[in-house]
GROMACS .gro file of C-alpha atoms in nm:
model
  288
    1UNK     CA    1   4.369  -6.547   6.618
    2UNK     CA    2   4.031  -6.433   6.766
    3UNK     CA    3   4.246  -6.176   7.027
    4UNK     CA    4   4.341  -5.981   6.713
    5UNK     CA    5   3.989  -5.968   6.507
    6UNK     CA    6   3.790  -5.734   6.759
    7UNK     CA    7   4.061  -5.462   6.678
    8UNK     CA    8   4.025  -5.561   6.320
    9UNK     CA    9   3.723  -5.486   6.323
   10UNK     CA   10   3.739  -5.078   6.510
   11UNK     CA   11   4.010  -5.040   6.284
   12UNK     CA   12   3.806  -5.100   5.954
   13UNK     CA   13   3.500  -4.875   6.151
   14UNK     CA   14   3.696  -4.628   6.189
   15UNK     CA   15   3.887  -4.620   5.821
   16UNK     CA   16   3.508  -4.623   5.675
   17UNK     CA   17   3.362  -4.371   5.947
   18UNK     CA   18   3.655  -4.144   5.865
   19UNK     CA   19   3.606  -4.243   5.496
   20UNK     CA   20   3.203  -4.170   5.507
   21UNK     CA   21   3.235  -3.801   5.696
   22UNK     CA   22   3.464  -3.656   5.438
   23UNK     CA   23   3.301  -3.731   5.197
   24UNK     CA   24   3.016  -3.628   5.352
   25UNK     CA   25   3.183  -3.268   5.343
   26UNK     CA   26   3.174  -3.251   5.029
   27UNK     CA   27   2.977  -3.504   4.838
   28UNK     CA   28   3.004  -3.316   4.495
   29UNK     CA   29   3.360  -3.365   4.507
   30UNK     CA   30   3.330  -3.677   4.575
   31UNK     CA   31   3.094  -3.763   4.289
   32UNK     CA   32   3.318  -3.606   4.040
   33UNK     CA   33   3.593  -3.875   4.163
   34UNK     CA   34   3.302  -4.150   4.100
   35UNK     CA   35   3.267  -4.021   3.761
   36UNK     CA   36   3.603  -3.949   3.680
   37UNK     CA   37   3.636  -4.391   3.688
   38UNK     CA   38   3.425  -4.366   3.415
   39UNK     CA   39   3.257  -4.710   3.482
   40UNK     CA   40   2.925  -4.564   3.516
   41UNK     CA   41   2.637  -4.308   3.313
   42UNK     CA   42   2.685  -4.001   3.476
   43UNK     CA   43   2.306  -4.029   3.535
   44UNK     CA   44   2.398  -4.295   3.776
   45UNK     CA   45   2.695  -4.098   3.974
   46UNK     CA   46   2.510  -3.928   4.196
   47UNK     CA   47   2.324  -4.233   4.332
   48UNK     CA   48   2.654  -4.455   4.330
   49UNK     CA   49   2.807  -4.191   4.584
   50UNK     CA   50   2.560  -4.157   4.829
   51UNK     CA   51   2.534  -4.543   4.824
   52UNK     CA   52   2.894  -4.552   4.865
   53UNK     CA   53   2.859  -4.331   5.181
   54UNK     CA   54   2.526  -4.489   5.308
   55UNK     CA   55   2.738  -4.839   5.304
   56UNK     CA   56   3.040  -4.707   5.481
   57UNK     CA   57   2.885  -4.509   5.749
   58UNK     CA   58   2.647  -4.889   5.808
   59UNK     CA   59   2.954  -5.067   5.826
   60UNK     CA   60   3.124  -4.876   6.076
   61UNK     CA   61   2.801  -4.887   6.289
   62UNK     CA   62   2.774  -5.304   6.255
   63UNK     CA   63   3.138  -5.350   6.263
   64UNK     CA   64   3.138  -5.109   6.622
   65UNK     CA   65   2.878  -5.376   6.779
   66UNK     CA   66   3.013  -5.677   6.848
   67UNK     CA   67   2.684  -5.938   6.758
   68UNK     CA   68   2.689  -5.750   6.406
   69UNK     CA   69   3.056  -5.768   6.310
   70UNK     CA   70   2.996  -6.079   6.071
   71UNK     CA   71   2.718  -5.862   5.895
   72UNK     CA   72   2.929  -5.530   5.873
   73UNK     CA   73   3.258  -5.782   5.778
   74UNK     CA   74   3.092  -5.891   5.466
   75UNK     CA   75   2.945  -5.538   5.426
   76UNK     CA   76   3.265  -5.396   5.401
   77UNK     CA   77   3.412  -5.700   5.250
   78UNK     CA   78   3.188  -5.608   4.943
   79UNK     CA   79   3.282  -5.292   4.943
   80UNK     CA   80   3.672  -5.323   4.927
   81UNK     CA   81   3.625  -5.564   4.647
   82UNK     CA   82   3.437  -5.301   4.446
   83UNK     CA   83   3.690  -5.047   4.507
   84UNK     CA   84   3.947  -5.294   4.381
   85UNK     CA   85   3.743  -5.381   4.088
   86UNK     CA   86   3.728  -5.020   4.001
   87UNK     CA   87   4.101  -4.953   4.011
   88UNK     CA   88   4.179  -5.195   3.853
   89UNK     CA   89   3.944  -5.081   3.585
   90UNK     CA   90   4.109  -4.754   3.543
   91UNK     CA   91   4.456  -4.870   3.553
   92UNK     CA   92   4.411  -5.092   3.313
   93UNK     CA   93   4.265  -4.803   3.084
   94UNK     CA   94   4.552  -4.640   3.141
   95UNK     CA   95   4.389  -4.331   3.324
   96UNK     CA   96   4.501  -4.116   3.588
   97UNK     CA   97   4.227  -4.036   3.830
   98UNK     CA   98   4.140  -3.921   4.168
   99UNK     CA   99   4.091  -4.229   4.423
  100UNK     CA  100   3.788  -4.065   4.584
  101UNK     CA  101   3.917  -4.285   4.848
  102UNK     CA  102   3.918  -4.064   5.215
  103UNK     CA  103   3.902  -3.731   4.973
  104UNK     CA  104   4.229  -3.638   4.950
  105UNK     CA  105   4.434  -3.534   4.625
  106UNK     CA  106   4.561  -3.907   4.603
  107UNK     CA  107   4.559  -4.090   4.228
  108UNK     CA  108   4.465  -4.382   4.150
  109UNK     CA  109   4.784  -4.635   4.212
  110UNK     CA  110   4.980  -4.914   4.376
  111UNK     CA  111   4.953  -4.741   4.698
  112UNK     CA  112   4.561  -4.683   4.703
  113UNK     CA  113   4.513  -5.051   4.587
  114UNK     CA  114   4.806  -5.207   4.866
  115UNK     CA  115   4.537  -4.968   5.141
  116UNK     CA  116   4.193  -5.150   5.015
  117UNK     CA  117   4.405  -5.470   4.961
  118UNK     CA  118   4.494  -5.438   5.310
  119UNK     CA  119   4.180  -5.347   5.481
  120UNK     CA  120   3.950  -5.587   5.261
  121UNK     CA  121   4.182  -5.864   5.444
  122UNK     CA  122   4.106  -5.661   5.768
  123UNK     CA  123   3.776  -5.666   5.707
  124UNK     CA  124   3.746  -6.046   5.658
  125UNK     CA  125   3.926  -6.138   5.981
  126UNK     CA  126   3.728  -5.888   6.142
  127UNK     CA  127   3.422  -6.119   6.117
  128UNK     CA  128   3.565  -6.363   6.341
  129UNK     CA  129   3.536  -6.104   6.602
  130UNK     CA  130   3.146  -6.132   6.677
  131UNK     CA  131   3.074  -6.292   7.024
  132UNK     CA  132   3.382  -6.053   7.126
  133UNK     CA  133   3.283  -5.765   7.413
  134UNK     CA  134   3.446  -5.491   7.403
  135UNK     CA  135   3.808  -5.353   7.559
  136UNK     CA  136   3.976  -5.102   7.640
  137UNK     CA  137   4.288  -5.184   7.469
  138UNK     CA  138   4.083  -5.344   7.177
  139UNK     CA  139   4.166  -4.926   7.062
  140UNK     CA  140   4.497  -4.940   7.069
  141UNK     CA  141   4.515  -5.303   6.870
  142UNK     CA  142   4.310  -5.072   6.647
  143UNK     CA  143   4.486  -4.791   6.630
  144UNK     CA  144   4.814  -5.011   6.550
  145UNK     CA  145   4.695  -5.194   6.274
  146UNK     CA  146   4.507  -4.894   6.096
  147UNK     CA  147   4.863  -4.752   6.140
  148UNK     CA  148   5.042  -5.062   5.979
  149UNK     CA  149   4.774  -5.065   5.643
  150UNK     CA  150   4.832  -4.690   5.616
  151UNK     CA  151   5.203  -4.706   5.659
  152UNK     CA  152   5.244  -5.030   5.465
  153UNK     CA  153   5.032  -4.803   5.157
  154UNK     CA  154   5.269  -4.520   5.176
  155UNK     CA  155   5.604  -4.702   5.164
  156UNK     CA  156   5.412  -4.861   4.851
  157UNK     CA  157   5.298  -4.552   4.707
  158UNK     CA  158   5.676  -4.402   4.777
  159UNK     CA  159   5.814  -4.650   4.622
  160UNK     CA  160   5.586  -4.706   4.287
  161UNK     CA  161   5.593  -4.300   4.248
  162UNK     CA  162   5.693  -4.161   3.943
  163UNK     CA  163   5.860  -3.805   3.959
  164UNK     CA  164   5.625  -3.578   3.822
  165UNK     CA  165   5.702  -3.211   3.801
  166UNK     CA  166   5.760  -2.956   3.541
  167UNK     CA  167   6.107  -2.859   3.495
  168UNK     CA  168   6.200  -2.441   3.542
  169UNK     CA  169   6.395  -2.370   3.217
  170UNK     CA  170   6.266  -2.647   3.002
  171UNK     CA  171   6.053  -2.596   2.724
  172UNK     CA  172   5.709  -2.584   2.740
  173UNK     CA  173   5.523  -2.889   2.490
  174UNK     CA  174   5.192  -2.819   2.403
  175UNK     CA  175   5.146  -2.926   2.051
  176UNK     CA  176   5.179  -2.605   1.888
  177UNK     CA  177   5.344  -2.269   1.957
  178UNK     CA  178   5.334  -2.067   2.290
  179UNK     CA  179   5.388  -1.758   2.105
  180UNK     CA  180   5.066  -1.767   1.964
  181UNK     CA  181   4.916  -1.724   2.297
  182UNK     CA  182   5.080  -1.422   2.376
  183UNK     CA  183   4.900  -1.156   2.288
  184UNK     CA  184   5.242  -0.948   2.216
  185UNK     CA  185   5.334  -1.005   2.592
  186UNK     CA  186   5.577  -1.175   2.741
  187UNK     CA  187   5.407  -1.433   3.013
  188UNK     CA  188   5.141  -1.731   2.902
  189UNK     CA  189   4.997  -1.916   3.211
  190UNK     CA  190   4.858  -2.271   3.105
  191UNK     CA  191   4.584  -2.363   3.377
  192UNK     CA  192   4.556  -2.771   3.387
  193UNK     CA  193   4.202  -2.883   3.413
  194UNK     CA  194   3.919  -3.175   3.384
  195UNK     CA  195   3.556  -3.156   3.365
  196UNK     CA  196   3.574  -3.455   3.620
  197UNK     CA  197   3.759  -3.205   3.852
  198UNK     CA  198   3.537  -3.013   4.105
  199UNK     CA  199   3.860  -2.805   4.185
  200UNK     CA  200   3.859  -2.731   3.838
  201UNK     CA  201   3.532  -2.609   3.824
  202UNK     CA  202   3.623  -2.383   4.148
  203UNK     CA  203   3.873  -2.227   3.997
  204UNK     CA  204   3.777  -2.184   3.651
  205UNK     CA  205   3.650  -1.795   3.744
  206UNK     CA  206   3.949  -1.738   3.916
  207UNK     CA  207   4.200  -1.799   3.610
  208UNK     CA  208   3.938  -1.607   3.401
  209UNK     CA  209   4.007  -1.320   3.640
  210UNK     CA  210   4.377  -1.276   3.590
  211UNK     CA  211   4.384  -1.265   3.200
  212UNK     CA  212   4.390  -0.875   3.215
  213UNK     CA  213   4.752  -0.953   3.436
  214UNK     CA  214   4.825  -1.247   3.213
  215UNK     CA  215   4.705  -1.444   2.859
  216UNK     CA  216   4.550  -1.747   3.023
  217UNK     CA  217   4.539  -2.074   2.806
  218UNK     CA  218   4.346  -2.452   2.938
  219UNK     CA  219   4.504  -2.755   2.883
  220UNK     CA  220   4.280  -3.076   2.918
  221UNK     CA  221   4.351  -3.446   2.851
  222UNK     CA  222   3.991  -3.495   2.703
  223UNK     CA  223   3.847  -3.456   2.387
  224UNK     CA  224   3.837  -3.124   2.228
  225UNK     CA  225   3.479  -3.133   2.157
  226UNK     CA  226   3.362  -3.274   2.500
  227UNK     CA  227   3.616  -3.015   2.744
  228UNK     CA  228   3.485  -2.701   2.487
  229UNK     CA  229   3.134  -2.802   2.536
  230UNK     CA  230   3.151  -2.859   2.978
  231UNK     CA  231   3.321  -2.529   2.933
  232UNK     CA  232   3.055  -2.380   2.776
  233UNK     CA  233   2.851  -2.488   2.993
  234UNK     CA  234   3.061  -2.342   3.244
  235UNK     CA  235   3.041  -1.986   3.083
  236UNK     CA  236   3.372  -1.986   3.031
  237UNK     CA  237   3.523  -1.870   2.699
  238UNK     CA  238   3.923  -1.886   2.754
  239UNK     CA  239   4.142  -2.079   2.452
  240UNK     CA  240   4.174  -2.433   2.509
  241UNK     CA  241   4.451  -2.696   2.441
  242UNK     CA  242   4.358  -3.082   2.441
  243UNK     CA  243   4.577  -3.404   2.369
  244UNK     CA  244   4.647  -3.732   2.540
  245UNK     CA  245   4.983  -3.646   2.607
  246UNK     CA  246   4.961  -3.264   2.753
  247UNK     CA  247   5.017  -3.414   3.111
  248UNK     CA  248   5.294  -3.626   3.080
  249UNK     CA  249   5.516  -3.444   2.818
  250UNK     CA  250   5.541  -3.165   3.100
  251UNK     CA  251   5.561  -3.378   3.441
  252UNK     CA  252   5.249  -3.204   3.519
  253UNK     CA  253   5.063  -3.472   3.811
  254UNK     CA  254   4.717  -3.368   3.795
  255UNK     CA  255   4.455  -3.079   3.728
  256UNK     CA  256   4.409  -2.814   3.865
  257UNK     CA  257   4.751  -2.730   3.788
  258UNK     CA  258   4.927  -2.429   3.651
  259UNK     CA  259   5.237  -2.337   3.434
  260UNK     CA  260   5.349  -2.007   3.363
  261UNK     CA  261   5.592  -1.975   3.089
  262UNK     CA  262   5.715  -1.710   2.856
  263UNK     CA  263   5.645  -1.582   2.494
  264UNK     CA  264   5.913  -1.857   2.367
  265UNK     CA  265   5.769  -2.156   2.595
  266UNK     CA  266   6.032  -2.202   2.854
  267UNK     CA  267   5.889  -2.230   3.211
  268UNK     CA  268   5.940  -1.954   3.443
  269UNK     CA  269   5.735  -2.142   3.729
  270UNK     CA  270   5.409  -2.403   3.816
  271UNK     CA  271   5.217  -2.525   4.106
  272UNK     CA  272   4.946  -2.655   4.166
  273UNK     CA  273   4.631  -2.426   4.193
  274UNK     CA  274   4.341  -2.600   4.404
  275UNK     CA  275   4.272  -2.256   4.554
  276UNK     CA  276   4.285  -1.883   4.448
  277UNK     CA  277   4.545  -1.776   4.740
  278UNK     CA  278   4.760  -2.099   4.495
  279UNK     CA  279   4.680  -1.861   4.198
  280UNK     CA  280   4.783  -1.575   4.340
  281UNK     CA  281   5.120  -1.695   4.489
  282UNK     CA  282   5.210  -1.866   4.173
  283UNK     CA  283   5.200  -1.548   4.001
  284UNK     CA  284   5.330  -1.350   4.280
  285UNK     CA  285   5.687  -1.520   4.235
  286UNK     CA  286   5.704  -1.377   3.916
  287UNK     CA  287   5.583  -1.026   3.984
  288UNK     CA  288   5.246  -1.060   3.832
   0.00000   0.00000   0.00000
């Protein structure tokens, strides 16, 4: 039992190490994924994050030294269960979020809860590690059971995953109609967003830059009221299209995401749009 902690406990330093530098890289990113949970005041987000990063980067660095392992086990032990807490929190809500987790695109789901499932049990049996020196192959005990959490979460996250893509040819649903959008053209590109979203944000000037190629309409899942106003805020002026439905009547997995359809609604082509070359190839495959 005690052979296998002391690689329990590099593998959990190095998922929160890993975890703490990314989002590091970009904290604001990361505190719109805090926020997006919705558990706290948004006065509160910022602080939350960097406390979130503060605790991961101390719990690699007391899980890494063996006569501190019980200290950085409960650490991170605390942490995990907060995580889970918050999850569960949102999927109970019935949201779709970003994880925030290690700063990737990944939503909130059975997979992401299966990982911090996985490595909160890590991180308990890493405390029995403590009067353990270190070895060599203590890494590679590491390495394989970061491998087995993370593989363990993607078979689950495979499995639980709901196909979620617009359909070419279908008709567009938006509530009301497309045509009215058009401008007498014949193209409409609906760009997916959320004022959680820092991608969003990114790229809001960028779909404001093609409306002299292309009417450009934003969908959001929030309130009307609230999405107008942080867009505002934003300086941006284009038409916007809210409802609680606008993601999941069109398969469309998560902002910032766009559709291009034309005058009569049926899609001609979508993709997801995180960055302006996204933009510019989703309208370059239809000559635009």
């Amino acid at each position: 039992m005690l052979s296998w902690s002391a690689p329990a406990a590099l593998a959990v330093a190095g998922v929160l190490a890993f975890a703490a530098v990314s989002k590091l890289r970009d904290l604001a990113r990361f505190s719109d994924a805090v926020a997006g949970y919705r558990i706290l005041a948004r006065g509160l987000v910022p602080v939350a994050a960097r406390t979130v990063v503060g605790a991961e980067l101390l719990g690699a660095v007391l899980l890494a030294v063996p006569p501190t392992r019980v200290w950085g086990s409960a650490l991170a032990m605390v942490l995990f269960s907060a995580f889970l807490i918050g999850m569960g929190s949102v999927l109970r809500r019935g949201m779709r979020v970003s994880c925030g987790c290690l700063q990737t695109s990944e939503r909130v789901g059975a997979g992401s809860l299966t990982r911090t499932g996985l490595l909160l049990a890590l991180a308990l049996f890493a405390g029995f590690g403590a009067g353990l020196s270190f070895e060599p192959v203590q890494l590679l005990g590491a390495a394989l059971l970061a491998g087995v959490v993370f593989g363990v979460a993607a078979l689950v996250s495979r499995l639980d995953a709901q196909p979620a893509a617009p359909v070419v040819g279908r008709q567009f649903e938006i509530g009301t109609d497309v045509s009215d959008f058009a401008g007498g053209g014949d193209r409409v590109l609906f760009a997916y967003i959320s004022p959680l979203c820092g991608a969003c944000r990114a790229m809001l000037p960028e779909f404001r830059a093609v409306v002299g190629r292309v009417p450009v309409v934003l969908v959001s899942s929030g309130e009307f009221g609230e999405v107008r106003g942080y867009l505002d805020g934003q300086g941006s002026d284009l038409p916007l299209v809210t409802g609680p439905e606008v993601f999941e009547a069109n398969g469309v997995p998560g902002p910032p995401y766009a559709v291009l359809t034309d005058s009569s609604g049926s899609i001609l082509a979508h993709r997801g749009v995180d960055r302006p070359e996204k933009l510019a190839a989703l309208l370059g495959d239809v000559g635009l």
